[in-house]
């Protein structure tokens, strides 16, 4: 059974989203798994205290919806590490080809100065002075490589650099700029649309509400049945173990909609 978000009333939807905004989806996923594990052990004892089998099924569906959205996916975390490493490599290689291109331009400038091509000498000098410090971001460094390549493709400069590494460094500058831009895009990754973000917040809020309901039922059952292990199995430890990107402080009086 898939989670049907279209059946939720506007009032409940707004309340769930507001609550879900305060928690990261990674934490709500962990909490859903913890609560469902507790239910597998003690679920039969909770129906009389307010948490029914259909509530557990809704929690499972919400948990599965997060997983389908990619939350907690190991491959996603691995890809992010790979993208970060590729970005660092592109930056290192880009800085290297930038330094080589500057050296090639300096050699060409000396040749051009000897033959009196002062305009070309001045353009090279201005570029080398203006771009004396390597940019510390991928796009900025890519633009520097573009500028160096443009200078080297000037007819007079290209001729002077012909036997001084010019042809190869022009190729490498173009490849380096492309690698930098590709790595920057990969590292940034796709951004979720406002609708996608709201949907995740809604699912997070549903999980938080159901987990709290299960916790309250477990505490009541544990007290009446004299089985403290029941309450322990439904603690909200994943939600309140740390502070993340969203503020996570449980209200003293729960305001989530009932029966949604």
mmCIF file of C-alpha atoms in Angstrom:
data_model
loop_
_atom_site.group_PDB
_atom_site.id
_atom_site.type_symbol
_atom_site.label_atom_id
_atom_site.label_comp_id
_atom_site.label_asym_id
_atom_site.label_seq_id
_atom_site.Cartn_x
_atom_site.Cartn_y
_atom_site.Cartn_z
ATOM 1 C CA UNK A 1 0.000 0.000 0.000
ATOM 2 C CA UNK A 2 1.506 3.319 -1.088
ATOM 3 C CA UNK A 3 1.185 6.458 1.000
ATOM 4 C CA UNK A 4 -1.620 8.595 -0.475
ATOM 5 C CA UNK A 5 -0.791 12.201 0.348
ATOM 6 C CA UNK A 6 -3.825 13.511 -1.545
ATOM 7 C CA UNK A 7 -6.241 12.337 1.156
ATOM 8 C CA UNK A 8 -4.714 14.546 3.845
ATOM 9 C CA UNK A 9 -6.780 17.600 4.739
ATOM 10 C CA UNK A 10 -5.236 21.047 4.095
ATOM 11 C CA UNK A 11 -5.113 21.733 7.836
ATOM 12 C CA UNK A 12 -3.334 18.471 8.595
ATOM 13 C CA UNK A 13 -0.993 18.964 5.626
ATOM 14 C CA UNK A 14 0.063 22.408 6.862
ATOM 15 C CA UNK A 15 0.661 21.083 10.388
ATOM 16 C CA UNK A 16 2.687 18.106 9.159
ATOM 17 C CA UNK A 17 4.847 20.279 6.880
ATOM 18 C CA UNK A 18 5.518 22.762 9.681
ATOM 19 C CA UNK A 19 6.592 19.940 11.981
ATOM 20 C CA UNK A 20 8.580 18.151 9.273
ATOM 21 C CA UNK A 21 10.590 21.278 8.448
ATOM 22 C CA UNK A 22 12.240 20.992 11.857
ATOM 23 C CA UNK A 23 13.818 17.587 11.220
ATOM 24 C CA UNK A 24 16.189 16.197 8.609
ATOM 25 C CA UNK A 25 14.818 13.372 6.464
ATOM 26 C CA UNK A 26 17.798 11.208 7.445
ATOM 27 C CA UNK A 27 16.728 11.443 11.101
ATOM 28 C CA UNK A 28 13.041 10.811 10.413
ATOM 29 C CA UNK A 29 13.982 7.773 8.329
ATOM 30 C CA UNK A 30 16.067 6.437 11.194
ATOM 31 C CA UNK A 31 13.242 7.126 13.634
ATOM 32 C CA UNK A 32 10.696 5.365 11.421
ATOM 33 C CA UNK A 33 12.922 2.301 11.282
ATOM 34 C CA UNK A 34 13.365 2.365 15.057
ATOM 35 C CA UNK A 35 9.651 2.704 15.731
ATOM 36 C CA UNK A 36 8.805 -0.059 13.255
ATOM 37 C CA UNK A 37 11.392 -2.319 14.902
ATOM 38 C CA UNK A 38 9.721 -1.633 18.248
ATOM 39 C CA UNK A 39 6.347 -2.399 16.716
ATOM 40 C CA UNK A 40 7.568 -5.759 15.445
ATOM 41 C CA UNK A 41 8.304 -6.693 19.056
ATOM 42 C CA UNK A 42 5.445 -5.066 20.978
ATOM 43 C CA UNK A 43 2.918 -3.905 18.407
ATOM 44 C CA UNK A 44 0.152 -6.255 19.514
ATOM 45 C CA UNK A 45 0.078 -4.519 22.907
ATOM 46 C CA UNK A 46 -0.352 -0.971 21.581
ATOM 47 C CA UNK A 47 -3.779 -1.034 19.898
ATOM 48 C CA UNK A 48 -5.611 -0.669 23.210
ATOM 49 C CA UNK A 49 -3.492 2.377 24.013
ATOM 50 C CA UNK A 50 -3.984 4.399 20.831
ATOM 51 C CA UNK A 51 -1.644 3.019 18.162
ATOM 52 C CA UNK A 52 -3.439 0.665 15.767
ATOM 53 C CA UNK A 53 -2.100 -1.670 13.074
ATOM 54 C CA UNK A 54 -3.212 0.789 10.376
ATOM 55 C CA UNK A 55 -1.056 3.435 12.044
ATOM 56 C CA UNK A 56 1.949 1.145 11.827
ATOM 57 C CA UNK A 57 1.150 0.499 8.148
ATOM 58 C CA UNK A 58 0.976 4.238 7.460
ATOM 59 C CA UNK A 59 4.338 4.682 9.170
ATOM 60 C CA UNK A 60 5.833 1.920 7.026
ATOM 61 C CA UNK A 61 4.448 3.531 3.869
ATOM 62 C CA UNK A 62 5.890 6.912 4.868
ATOM 63 C CA UNK A 63 9.250 5.286 5.592
ATOM 64 C CA UNK A 64 9.191 3.585 2.188
ATOM 65 C CA UNK A 65 8.343 6.905 0.489
ATOM 66 C CA UNK A 66 11.490 8.458 1.950
ATOM 67 C CA UNK A 67 13.583 5.532 0.753
ATOM 68 C CA UNK A 68 12.076 5.817 -2.746
ATOM 69 C CA UNK A 69 12.995 9.522 -2.722
ATOM 70 C CA UNK A 70 16.637 8.535 -2.175
ATOM 71 C CA UNK A 71 16.932 9.453 1.506
ATOM 72 C CA UNK A 72 19.656 7.432 3.192
ATOM 73 C CA UNK A 73 20.820 5.839 -0.036
ATOM 74 C CA UNK A 74 24.428 4.671 0.319
ATOM 75 C CA UNK A 75 25.106 5.152 -3.389
ATOM 76 C CA UNK A 76 24.109 8.783 -3.065
ATOM 77 C CA UNK A 77 26.634 9.347 -0.272
ATOM 78 C CA UNK A 78 29.321 7.483 -2.235
ATOM 79 C CA UNK A 79 28.670 9.514 -5.373
ATOM 80 C CA UNK A 80 28.966 12.704 -3.377
ATOM 81 C CA UNK A 81 32.401 11.643 -2.152
ATOM 82 C CA UNK A 82 33.443 10.806 -5.716
ATOM 83 C CA UNK A 83 32.170 14.162 -6.991
ATOM 84 C CA UNK A 84 34.067 16.002 -4.255
ATOM 85 C CA UNK A 85 37.269 14.142 -5.126
ATOM 86 C CA UNK A 86 36.782 14.913 -8.838
ATOM 87 C CA UNK A 87 36.332 18.590 -7.985
ATOM 88 C CA UNK A 88 39.574 18.629 -5.999
ATOM 89 C CA UNK A 89 41.411 16.890 -8.852
ATOM 90 C CA UNK A 90 40.052 19.349 -11.415
ATOM 91 C CA UNK A 91 41.142 22.283 -9.246
ATOM 92 C CA UNK A 92 44.635 20.849 -8.803
ATOM 93 C CA UNK A 93 45.034 20.073 -12.499
ATOM 94 C CA UNK A 94 43.601 23.447 -13.471
ATOM 95 C CA UNK A 95 46.081 25.265 -11.278
ATOM 96 C CA UNK A 96 48.877 23.231 -12.837
ATOM 97 C CA UNK A 97 47.948 24.023 -16.435
ATOM 98 C CA UNK A 98 47.416 27.665 -15.483
ATOM 99 C CA UNK A 99 50.974 27.869 -14.173
ATOM 100 C CA UNK A 100 52.318 26.169 -17.296
ATOM 101 C CA UNK A 101 50.389 28.511 -19.585
ATOM 102 C CA UNK A 102 51.734 31.553 -17.760
ATOM 103 C CA UNK A 103 55.251 30.224 -18.246
ATOM 104 C CA UNK A 104 54.617 29.657 -21.958
ATOM 105 C CA UNK A 105 53.254 33.190 -22.287
ATOM 106 C CA UNK A 106 56.300 34.610 -20.520
ATOM 107 C CA UNK A 107 58.547 32.802 -22.967
ATOM 108 C CA UNK A 108 56.543 34.106 -25.913
ATOM 109 C CA UNK A 109 56.607 37.629 -24.495
ATOM 110 C CA UNK A 110 60.416 37.589 -24.455
ATOM 111 C CA UNK A 111 60.495 36.556 -28.121
ATOM 112 C CA UNK A 112 57.939 39.200 -29.083
ATOM 113 C CA UNK A 113 59.839 41.886 -27.198
ATOM 114 C CA UNK A 114 63.007 41.077 -29.141
ATOM 115 C CA UNK A 115 61.248 41.517 -32.482
ATOM 116 C CA UNK A 116 59.495 44.720 -31.426
ATOM 117 C CA UNK A 117 55.874 43.508 -31.264
ATOM 118 C CA UNK A 118 55.108 45.764 -28.329
ATOM 119 C CA UNK A 119 51.311 45.567 -28.582
ATOM 120 C CA UNK A 120 51.375 41.812 -28.054
ATOM 121 C CA UNK A 121 53.940 42.197 -25.268
ATOM 122 C CA UNK A 122 51.719 44.699 -23.463
ATOM 123 C CA UNK A 123 48.640 42.481 -23.769
ATOM 124 C CA UNK A 124 50.520 39.536 -22.299
ATOM 125 C CA UNK A 125 51.927 41.652 -19.483
ATOM 126 C CA UNK A 126 48.487 43.030 -18.630
ATOM 127 C CA UNK A 127 46.947 39.548 -18.560
ATOM 128 C CA UNK A 128 49.709 38.037 -16.432
ATOM 129 C CA UNK A 129 49.444 40.942 -13.991
ATOM 130 C CA UNK A 130 45.637 40.859 -13.829
ATOM 131 C CA UNK A 131 45.471 37.085 -13.300
ATOM 132 C CA UNK A 132 48.497 36.852 -10.998
ATOM 133 C CA UNK A 133 46.576 34.978 -8.289
ATOM 134 C CA UNK A 134 44.805 31.699 -9.024
ATOM 135 C CA UNK A 135 41.072 31.731 -8.383
ATOM 136 C CA UNK A 136 39.938 29.518 -5.517
ATOM 137 C CA UNK A 137 36.652 28.415 -7.102
ATOM 138 C CA UNK A 138 36.070 26.194 -10.127
ATOM 139 C CA UNK A 139 34.280 28.714 -12.328
ATOM 140 C CA UNK A 140 36.757 31.481 -11.504
ATOM 141 C CA UNK A 141 39.700 29.237 -12.346
ATOM 142 C CA UNK A 142 37.982 28.075 -15.547
ATOM 143 C CA UNK A 143 37.612 31.706 -16.641
ATOM 144 C CA UNK A 144 41.318 32.275 -15.996
ATOM 145 C CA UNK A 145 42.143 29.289 -18.197
ATOM 146 C CA UNK A 146 39.852 30.683 -20.888
ATOM 147 C CA UNK A 147 41.664 34.031 -20.757
ATOM 148 C CA UNK A 148 45.081 32.385 -21.026
ATOM 149 C CA UNK A 149 43.914 30.271 -23.960
ATOM 150 C CA UNK A 150 42.564 33.357 -25.673
ATOM 151 C CA UNK A 151 45.905 35.126 -25.304
ATOM 152 C CA UNK A 152 47.799 32.142 -26.665
ATOM 153 C CA UNK A 153 45.557 31.950 -29.719
ATOM 154 C CA UNK A 154 46.507 35.491 -30.760
ATOM 155 C CA UNK A 155 48.330 35.050 -34.086
ATOM 156 C CA UNK A 156 51.582 36.715 -33.028
ATOM 157 C CA UNK A 157 51.635 34.986 -29.637
ATOM 158 C CA UNK A 158 50.729 31.609 -31.101
ATOM 159 C CA UNK A 159 53.617 31.858 -33.535
ATOM 160 C CA UNK A 160 56.073 32.860 -30.810
ATOM 161 C CA UNK A 161 54.899 30.000 -28.567
ATOM 162 C CA UNK A 162 54.878 27.385 -31.342
ATOM 163 C CA UNK A 163 58.083 25.679 -30.187
ATOM 164 C CA UNK A 164 57.661 26.632 -26.535
ATOM 165 C CA UNK A 165 54.759 24.399 -25.503
ATOM 166 C CA UNK A 166 52.040 26.612 -26.970
ATOM 167 C CA UNK A 167 50.054 24.055 -29.037
ATOM 168 C CA UNK A 168 49.764 21.528 -26.227
ATOM 169 C CA UNK A 169 48.973 24.028 -23.495
ATOM 170 C CA UNK A 170 46.132 25.482 -25.600
ATOM 171 C CA UNK A 171 44.583 22.005 -25.778
ATOM 172 C CA UNK A 172 45.138 21.423 -22.065
ATOM 173 C CA UNK A 173 43.656 24.802 -21.101
ATOM 174 C CA UNK A 174 40.439 23.996 -22.947
ATOM 175 C CA UNK A 175 40.227 20.535 -21.386
ATOM 176 C CA UNK A 176 41.011 21.931 -17.934
ATOM 177 C CA UNK A 177 38.287 24.574 -18.125
ATOM 178 C CA UNK A 178 35.733 21.966 -19.170
ATOM 179 C CA UNK A 179 36.774 19.601 -16.378
ATOM 180 C CA UNK A 180 36.436 22.389 -13.824
ATOM 181 C CA UNK A 181 32.929 23.292 -14.954
ATOM 182 C CA UNK A 182 31.827 19.657 -15.108
ATOM 183 C CA UNK A 183 33.188 18.999 -11.609
ATOM 184 C CA UNK A 184 31.490 22.092 -10.201
ATOM 185 C CA UNK A 185 28.119 20.986 -11.575
ATOM 186 C CA UNK A 186 28.561 17.428 -10.268
ATOM 187 C CA UNK A 187 29.592 18.603 -6.814
ATOM 188 C CA UNK A 188 26.668 20.973 -6.507
ATOM 189 C CA UNK A 189 24.226 18.234 -7.517
ATOM 190 C CA UNK A 190 20.603 18.736 -8.479
ATOM 191 C CA UNK A 191 18.613 20.987 -6.215
ATOM 192 C CA UNK A 192 15.152 19.883 -5.187
ATOM 193 C CA UNK A 193 12.256 21.971 -6.387
ATOM 194 C CA UNK A 194 10.055 23.720 -3.807
ATOM 195 C CA UNK A 195 7.390 21.077 -4.444
ATOM 196 C CA UNK A 196 9.849 18.236 -3.821
ATOM 197 C CA UNK A 197 11.105 19.880 -0.634
ATOM 198 C CA UNK A 198 7.555 20.408 0.634
ATOM 199 C CA UNK A 199 6.687 16.777 -0.077
ATOM 200 C CA UNK A 200 9.671 15.557 1.935
ATOM 201 C CA UNK A 201 8.736 17.899 4.782
ATOM 202 C CA UNK A 202 5.186 16.514 4.664
ATOM 203 C CA UNK A 203 6.407 12.918 4.867
ATOM 204 C CA UNK A 204 8.840 13.857 7.637
ATOM 205 C CA UNK A 205 5.958 15.408 9.584
ATOM 206 C CA UNK A 206 3.784 12.316 9.161
ATOM 207 C CA UNK A 207 6.606 10.127 10.482
ATOM 208 C CA UNK A 208 7.199 12.425 13.448
ATOM 209 C CA UNK A 209 3.479 12.436 14.307
ATOM 210 C CA UNK A 210 3.127 8.666 14.069
ATOM 211 C CA UNK A 211 6.341 8.045 16.012
ATOM 212 C CA UNK A 212 5.145 10.318 18.807
ATOM 213 C CA UNK A 213 1.768 8.570 18.877
ATOM 214 C CA UNK A 214 3.502 5.197 19.090
ATOM 215 C CA UNK A 215 5.777 6.505 21.836
ATOM 216 C CA UNK A 216 2.815 7.796 23.876
ATOM 217 C CA UNK A 217 0.955 4.503 23.469
ATOM 218 C CA UNK A 218 4.075 2.551 24.429
ATOM 219 C CA UNK A 219 4.587 4.587 27.593
ATOM 220 C CA UNK A 220 0.974 4.027 28.628
ATOM 221 C CA UNK A 221 1.213 0.308 27.860
ATOM 222 C CA UNK A 222 4.519 -0.023 29.692
ATOM 223 C CA UNK A 223 3.071 1.542 32.817
ATOM 224 C CA UNK A 224 -0.167 -0.431 32.866
ATOM 225 C CA UNK A 225 1.431 -3.739 31.922
ATOM 226 C CA UNK A 226 4.523 -3.179 34.074
ATOM 227 C CA UNK A 227 6.774 -3.777 31.078
ATOM 228 C CA UNK A 228 9.264 -0.889 30.830
ATOM 229 C CA UNK A 229 10.911 -2.497 27.808
ATOM 230 C CA UNK A 230 7.893 -1.468 25.734
ATOM 231 C CA UNK A 231 8.529 2.240 26.350
ATOM 232 C CA UNK A 232 12.228 1.827 25.695
ATOM 233 C CA UNK A 233 11.568 0.282 22.283
ATOM 234 C CA UNK A 234 9.645 3.362 21.124
ATOM 235 C CA UNK A 235 11.908 6.159 22.335
ATOM 236 C CA UNK A 236 12.368 9.081 19.936
ATOM 237 C CA UNK A 237 16.150 8.840 20.137
ATOM 238 C CA UNK A 238 16.727 9.380 16.398
ATOM 239 C CA UNK A 239 14.817 12.663 16.421
ATOM 240 C CA UNK A 240 16.421 14.208 19.479
ATOM 241 C CA UNK A 241 19.909 12.737 19.564
ATOM 242 C CA UNK A 242 21.533 15.783 17.958
ATOM 243 C CA UNK A 243 20.960 19.149 16.361
ATOM 244 C CA UNK A 244 21.026 19.072 12.584
ATOM 245 C CA UNK A 245 20.195 21.518 9.853
ATOM 246 C CA UNK A 246 16.684 21.815 11.239
ATOM 247 C CA UNK A 247 15.818 22.843 14.769
ATOM 248 C CA UNK A 248 14.607 19.771 16.618
ATOM 249 C CA UNK A 249 12.947 20.591 19.902
ATOM 250 C CA UNK A 250 9.870 18.650 20.890
ATOM 251 C CA UNK A 251 7.011 20.908 22.000
ATOM 252 C CA UNK A 252 5.661 20.468 25.501
ATOM 253 C CA UNK A 253 2.176 20.028 24.074
ATOM 254 C CA UNK A 254 1.922 18.222 20.747
ATOM 255 C CA UNK A 255 -0.028 20.188 18.169
ATOM 256 C CA UNK A 256 -0.029 17.653 15.361
ATOM 257 C CA UNK A 257 -3.418 16.771 13.866
ATOM 258 C CA UNK A 258 -5.086 13.676 15.230
ATOM 259 C CA UNK A 259 -6.317 10.834 13.090
ATOM 260 C CA UNK A 260 -4.672 12.105 9.905
#
